[in-house]
Every structure is written in structure tokens, then in C-alpha cells.
Amino acid sequence: MMELLSSLTDGNVGFFFLLLLRFGGIFAFFPFFDSTLIPVSVRGAFTFFMTILFYPTIPHATFNFTLEEYLLAGAMELMLGFVASLGLQIVFGAIAFAGDSISFSMGLTMASAYDPISGSQKPIVGQVIAILAIVLALSVNFHHFLLMFVSHTFSSIPLGGFVLNQDMMNYLIKAFGDMFLIGFAMAFPILALVLLSDIIFGMIMKTHPQFNLLAIGFPVKIVIALVVIILVIPAIMMRFKNELNAVFLALNKLF
């Protein structure tokens, strides 16, 4: 007991709270961990547990922060989690954009249901693709990579020493611009075949006015899109996995 009390110095307590804020920023903003399915109390307890687990591994330096500097350092620790999470959020946003585009092209935009992950109404096809993406991310140890990234930042960014630099801003701007391109590339095979089927149905209606597009065309188009989704979903998930790995490599270089 006396050893525990003797370790509660200003420096140890100060660095402990900075590490707590670093993990708090990670678990508050990173994909999957920011889901509304995970209660705030669970995330808070997990953050506290990981802080205790990782605290002995951090390099201990002299605690020489003033009150103003310490408050700024705490805010920058939260900023680290927010900035690092943006790259991964963009990848998940790209596959969500692909799912919504596929749903719109199939005419299933109104076939929506409550999405417990985002807490909003989303098309069913987009929900299925998003859930597959999360399952794939967990199957390739996404959560382990996250903890490895936090461990990596201890040697490159001391507690309270995070600074948002120009390289990070350039990467995030480029990644945000590529989000729509990546999402469109994932959805392109389905979009192309649905567009081709629309052209064919239009030509049939022009030559055979009695052709009932509502009764025949839409169900056939949905069936075609579902078949193509089944065929190309492995390629979509592989592209998602590659983009996820690219983001982690970029995070290790930038942080």
C-alpha cells in the first residue's frame, strides 16, 4: 500500500491522465469502437483498463508542464485520436458510399431499415455491405493493429507532444478526395450492369410499347444486380482490405 501511495507523484499521475486521454481519443473516434452499440460506460472502462495495461511501457520523462500547457497537452491527445481516425473513417465511408450507390441504382433506396451501427435509417443493401466490411476488418485483426498503432506512438510522439503538421493535412485532404473515387470503383461493376440493363429495357420499350417496365423490368433489374453483387462482393472486400492496410501503413509513417 505504501509503495502504491509513493508512486502517486505529480509526474506519474499527470502522465497517466495524458495516456488515458490518448486512449480515450482512440476509442471515441475510431471505426467500430465509436458505434452506438458499444455503451459509453463499456468504452470508458475499456479505456481505463488499457491505460493501466500500457502505462508501464511508456517512456517516463520529467513532468514540467504548467497548468495551461497541461490542458493544451490533454486537448492534443484527444486531437491525435481524432486525426488518426479520419483515415480509417474515410475508408469505411468509401464502402458506405459504394453500398448507397448500389442501393440507389437498384431502386432499393426506399427499402431501408434502422442501422444500429450509425443510429440512422440506411438502405438494406448498404447495411449488408457495411456489416461485411466490419466483420472483415475484425477478421484481419483490425483491433490488434489499433493497439499496435497506439504502442507505436509512444516512441514517436511523447505524451502531450502531438502537433498537427502539414504532411498529415496533405494526406487527409488527398484521402478525402479519393474516398468517392474508391467508393465508385467498388460499386462500378454493379452500376455498369444496371445501367446496361436500363438501356436494354429502354430499347425494348421503344420497339415493343406493350412491354410493362414496372411489372417486368424492375424485378429483372434487381435480380441482375443481386447476382452481380454475389459475384463481385469478394473483390469489393479485397479492395476494402487493401485500403485498410494502406491506411495503417500511412499512419505508421505519419505518426
Short mmCIF file of C-alpha atoms in Angstrom, two decimals:
data_model
loop_
_atom_site.label_atom_id
_atom_site.label_comp_id
_atom_site.label_asym_id
_atom_site.label_seq_id
_atom_site.Cartn_x
_atom_site.Cartn_y
_atom_site.Cartn_z
CA MET A 1 0.00 0.00 0.00
CA MET A 2 2.82 2.36 0.88
CA GLU A 3 4.54 1.57 -2.43
CA LEU A 4 1.34 2.46 -4.30
CA LEU A 5 0.99 5.75 -2.43
CA SER A 6 4.66 6.60 -3.01
CA SER A 7 4.19 6.14 -6.77
CA LEU A 8 1.37 8.70 -6.90
CA THR A 9 3.63 11.62 -7.72
CA ASP A 10 2.65 14.61 -9.85
CA GLY A 11 4.56 13.23 -12.83
CA ASN A 12 3.09 9.72 -12.68
CA VAL A 13 -0.48 10.94 -12.21
CA GLY A 14 -0.06 13.61 -14.91
CA PHE A 15 1.27 11.17 -17.50
CA PHE A 16 -1.38 8.62 -16.54
CA PHE A 17 -4.16 11.07 -17.36
CA LEU A 18 -2.48 12.05 -20.64
CA LEU A 19 -2.31 8.35 -21.60
CA LEU A 20 -5.95 8.00 -20.55
CA LEU A 21 -6.87 10.85 -22.90
CA ARG A 22 -4.87 9.29 -25.74
CA PHE A 23 -6.78 6.02 -25.42
CA GLY A 24 -9.99 7.99 -24.93
CA GLY A 25 -9.48 9.75 -28.26
CA ILE A 26 -8.74 6.42 -29.95
CA PHE A 27 -11.83 4.63 -28.64
CA ALA A 28 -14.08 7.66 -29.13
CA PHE A 29 -13.34 8.28 -32.81
CA PHE A 30 -12.00 5.09 -34.42
CA PRO A 31 -14.39 2.99 -36.56
CA PHE A 32 -16.21 0.12 -34.82
CA PHE A 33 -15.32 1.49 -31.37
CA ASP A 34 -17.39 4.63 -31.99
CA SER A 35 -20.51 2.51 -32.64
CA THR A 36 -23.60 3.31 -30.61
CA LEU A 37 -23.88 -0.44 -29.97
CA ILE A 38 -20.98 -0.12 -27.51
CA PRO A 39 -22.19 1.75 -24.39
CA VAL A 40 -20.17 4.71 -23.22
CA SER A 41 -19.62 3.02 -19.86
CA VAL A 42 -18.04 0.00 -21.59
CA ARG A 43 -15.79 2.21 -23.69
CA GLY A 44 -14.79 4.19 -20.62
CA ALA A 45 -13.97 1.04 -18.63
CA PHE A 46 -12.00 -0.39 -21.57
CA THR A 47 -10.09 2.88 -21.93
CA PHE A 48 -9.17 2.84 -18.24
CA PHE A 49 -8.13 -0.82 -18.41
CA MET A 50 -5.92 -0.28 -21.48
CA THR A 51 -4.34 2.77 -19.81
CA ILE A 52 -3.37 0.68 -16.78
CA LEU A 53 -2.07 -2.08 -19.06
CA PHE A 54 0.06 0.19 -21.25
CA TYR A 55 1.26 2.64 -18.60
CA PRO A 56 4.38 0.63 -17.60
CA THR A 57 5.51 0.57 -21.27
CA ILE A 58 5.57 4.33 -21.84
CA PRO A 59 8.89 6.22 -21.58
CA HIS A 60 8.82 8.34 -18.44
CA ALA A 61 10.21 11.84 -18.74
CA THR A 62 10.35 14.80 -16.41
CA PHE A 63 6.92 16.29 -15.79
CA ASN A 64 7.42 20.00 -16.36
CA PHE A 65 4.00 21.15 -17.61
CA THR A 66 2.32 24.28 -16.36
CA LEU A 67 -1.47 24.20 -15.92
CA GLU A 68 -2.08 25.88 -19.28
CA GLU A 69 0.40 23.61 -21.06
CA TYR A 70 -1.14 20.54 -19.43
CA LEU A 71 -4.66 21.45 -20.57
CA LEU A 72 -3.36 22.03 -24.10
CA ALA A 73 -1.47 18.73 -23.99
CA GLY A 74 -4.68 16.92 -22.96
CA ALA A 75 -6.59 18.52 -25.84
CA MET A 76 -3.86 17.50 -28.30
CA GLU A 77 -4.03 13.89 -27.05
CA LEU A 78 -7.71 13.85 -27.98
CA MET A 79 -6.79 15.51 -31.28
CA LEU A 80 -4.34 12.69 -32.00
CA GLY A 81 -7.13 10.11 -31.81
CA PHE A 82 -9.40 12.26 -33.96
CA VAL A 83 -6.82 12.90 -36.70
CA ALA A 84 -5.63 9.28 -36.76
CA SER A 85 -9.21 8.03 -37.01
CA LEU A 86 -10.04 10.19 -40.04
CA GLY A 87 -8.04 8.00 -42.43
CA LEU A 88 -9.89 4.87 -41.31
CA GLN A 89 -13.24 6.67 -41.25
CA ILE A 90 -12.64 7.67 -44.87
CA VAL A 91 -12.13 4.00 -45.87
CA PHE A 92 -15.33 2.97 -44.11
CA GLY A 93 -17.04 6.00 -45.66
CA ALA A 94 -15.93 4.84 -49.12
CA ILE A 95 -17.54 1.43 -48.74
CA ALA A 96 -20.66 3.06 -47.28
CA PHE A 97 -20.79 5.32 -50.35
CA ALA A 98 -20.46 2.23 -52.56
CA GLY A 99 -23.32 0.49 -50.76
CA ASP A 100 -25.60 3.53 -51.01
CA SER A 101 -24.78 3.91 -54.72
CA ILE A 102 -25.62 0.26 -55.35
CA SER A 103 -28.91 0.60 -53.46
CA PHE A 104 -29.83 3.71 -55.47
CA SER A 105 -29.02 2.06 -58.81
CA MET A 106 -31.13 -1.00 -57.90
CA GLY A 107 -34.09 1.19 -56.96
CA LEU A 108 -33.99 -0.02 -53.35
CA THR A 109 -33.35 3.34 -51.72
CA MET A 110 -36.75 3.22 -50.03
CA ALA A 111 -36.05 -0.33 -48.77
CA SER A 112 -34.29 0.96 -45.69
CA ALA A 113 -34.15 -0.13 -42.09
CA TYR A 114 -32.72 1.15 -38.84
CA ASP A 115 -28.94 0.81 -38.78
CA PRO A 116 -27.81 0.21 -35.18
CA ILE A 117 -24.19 0.98 -36.09
CA SER A 118 -24.80 4.55 -37.27
CA GLY A 119 -28.12 5.08 -35.48
CA SER A 120 -29.96 6.16 -38.64
CA GLN A 121 -32.08 4.76 -41.46
CA LYS A 122 -29.94 3.24 -44.25
CA PRO A 123 -30.67 1.07 -47.31
CA ILE A 124 -30.58 -2.65 -46.58
CA VAL A 125 -28.02 -3.44 -49.29
CA GLY A 126 -25.68 -0.77 -47.94
CA GLN A 127 -26.11 -2.14 -44.41
CA VAL A 128 -25.18 -5.66 -45.51
CA ILE A 129 -22.01 -4.43 -47.24
CA ALA A 130 -21.06 -2.26 -44.25
CA ILE A 131 -21.53 -5.17 -41.81
CA LEU A 132 -19.42 -7.43 -44.04
CA ALA A 133 -16.71 -4.76 -44.03
CA ILE A 134 -16.69 -4.60 -40.23
CA VAL A 135 -16.57 -8.40 -39.95
CA LEU A 136 -13.67 -8.49 -42.43
CA ALA A 137 -11.84 -5.76 -40.51
CA LEU A 138 -12.14 -7.73 -37.27
CA SER A 139 -11.13 -10.98 -39.00
CA VAL A 140 -7.82 -9.39 -40.12
CA ASN A 141 -7.16 -8.22 -36.53
CA PHE A 142 -8.15 -4.60 -37.03
CA HIS A 143 -8.40 -4.17 -33.25
CA HIS A 144 -4.89 -5.59 -32.80
CA PHE A 145 -3.48 -3.16 -35.36
CA LEU A 146 -5.10 -0.35 -33.44
CA LEU A 147 -3.35 -1.30 -30.21
CA MET A 148 -0.08 -1.73 -32.11
CA PHE A 149 -0.53 1.77 -33.52
CA VAL A 150 -1.01 3.22 -30.04
CA SER A 151 2.12 1.40 -28.86
CA HIS A 152 4.00 2.79 -31.87
CA THR A 153 3.04 6.36 -30.99
CA PHE A 154 4.72 6.08 -27.58
CA SER A 155 8.17 6.07 -29.20
CA SER A 156 7.43 8.64 -31.91
CA ILE A 157 5.10 11.06 -30.10
CA PRO A 158 5.68 11.64 -26.37
CA LEU A 159 2.64 12.17 -24.19
CA GLY A 160 1.45 15.72 -24.64
CA GLY A 161 3.73 16.29 -27.63
CA PHE A 162 1.37 15.76 -30.57
CA VAL A 163 1.45 18.50 -33.22
CA LEU A 164 -0.69 18.52 -36.37
CA ASN A 165 1.78 19.00 -39.24
CA GLN A 166 1.45 19.71 -42.94
CA ASP A 167 2.11 16.10 -44.01
CA MET A 168 -0.89 14.91 -42.02
CA MET A 169 -3.10 17.61 -43.52
CA ASN A 170 -1.98 16.78 -47.07
CA TYR A 171 -2.64 13.08 -46.55
CA LEU A 172 -6.12 13.64 -45.11
CA ILE A 173 -7.08 16.04 -47.91
CA LYS A 174 -5.93 13.55 -50.55
CA ALA A 175 -7.63 10.65 -48.76
CA PHE A 176 -10.90 12.56 -48.55
CA GLY A 177 -10.73 13.30 -52.26
CA ASP A 178 -10.06 9.63 -53.02
CA MET A 179 -12.98 8.44 -50.87
CA PHE A 180 -15.57 8.95 -53.62
CA LEU A 181 -13.25 7.53 -56.28
CA ILE A 182 -12.64 4.36 -54.24
CA GLY A 183 -16.34 4.00 -53.44
CA PHE A 184 -17.28 4.42 -57.09
CA ALA A 185 -14.64 1.87 -58.14
CA MET A 186 -16.09 -0.65 -55.67
CA ALA A 187 -19.62 -0.16 -56.95
CA PHE A 188 -18.73 0.22 -60.65
CA PRO A 189 -19.44 -3.38 -61.82
CA ILE A 190 -22.96 -3.29 -60.38
CA LEU A 191 -23.61 0.26 -61.58
CA ALA A 192 -22.40 -0.57 -65.09
CA LEU A 193 -24.59 -3.66 -65.47
CA VAL A 194 -27.63 -1.92 -64.02
CA LEU A 195 -27.09 0.95 -66.48
CA LEU A 196 -26.73 -1.56 -69.32
CA SER A 197 -29.97 -3.27 -68.29
CA ASP A 198 -31.73 0.12 -68.24
CA ILE A 199 -30.53 0.80 -71.78
CA ILE A 200 -31.71 -2.63 -72.94
CA PHE A 201 -35.12 -2.17 -71.30
CA GLY A 202 -35.40 1.26 -72.91
CA MET A 203 -34.70 -0.21 -76.34
CA ILE A 204 -37.26 -2.96 -75.72
CA MET A 205 -39.90 -0.42 -74.69
CA LYS A 206 -39.14 1.61 -77.81
CA THR A 207 -39.66 -1.35 -80.10
CA HIS A 208 -42.42 -3.03 -78.04
CA PRO A 209 -44.59 -0.37 -76.36
CA GLN A 210 -46.69 -3.06 -74.68
CA PHE A 211 -43.68 -4.09 -72.57
CA ASN A 212 -44.57 -3.34 -68.92
CA LEU A 213 -41.42 -1.95 -67.32
CA LEU A 214 -42.90 -1.75 -63.81
CA ALA A 215 -44.09 -5.36 -63.81
CA ILE A 216 -41.10 -6.96 -65.56
CA GLY A 217 -38.21 -4.51 -65.83
CA PHE A 218 -37.66 -3.58 -62.18
CA PRO A 219 -37.73 -7.15 -60.77
CA VAL A 220 -35.34 -8.32 -63.51
CA LYS A 221 -33.01 -5.41 -62.80
CA ILE A 222 -32.97 -6.20 -59.07
CA VAL A 223 -32.25 -9.88 -59.76
CA ILE A 224 -29.39 -8.96 -62.11
CA ALA A 225 -27.90 -6.60 -59.53
CA LEU A 226 -28.17 -9.19 -56.73
CA VAL A 227 -26.43 -11.83 -58.87
CA VAL A 228 -23.62 -9.41 -59.72
CA ILE A 229 -23.25 -8.40 -56.07
CA ILE A 230 -22.82 -12.06 -55.10
CA LEU A 231 -20.14 -12.44 -57.78
CA VAL A 232 -18.16 -9.26 -57.09
CA ILE A 233 -18.51 -8.95 -53.29
CA PRO A 234 -15.19 -10.81 -52.74
CA ALA A 235 -13.42 -8.26 -54.96
CA ILE A 236 -15.09 -5.38 -53.09
CA MET A 237 -13.98 -6.79 -49.74
CA MET A 238 -10.44 -7.37 -51.06
CA ARG A 239 -10.25 -3.75 -52.20
CA PHE A 240 -11.52 -2.66 -48.78
CA LYS A 241 -8.88 -4.80 -47.06
CA ASN A 242 -6.09 -3.33 -49.22
CA GLU A 243 -7.22 0.22 -48.48
CA LEU A 244 -7.36 -0.59 -44.77
CA ASN A 245 -3.78 -1.89 -44.83
CA ALA A 246 -2.66 1.18 -46.79
CA VAL A 247 -4.13 3.47 -44.14
CA PHE A 248 -2.33 1.65 -41.32
CA LEU A 249 0.95 1.89 -43.22
CA ALA A 250 0.37 5.61 -43.73
CA LEU A 251 -0.44 6.08 -40.02
CA ASN A 252 2.82 4.40 -39.03
CA LYS A 253 4.72 6.81 -41.29
CA LEU A 254 2.86 9.97 -40.29
CA PHE A 255 2.75 9.40 -36.51
#
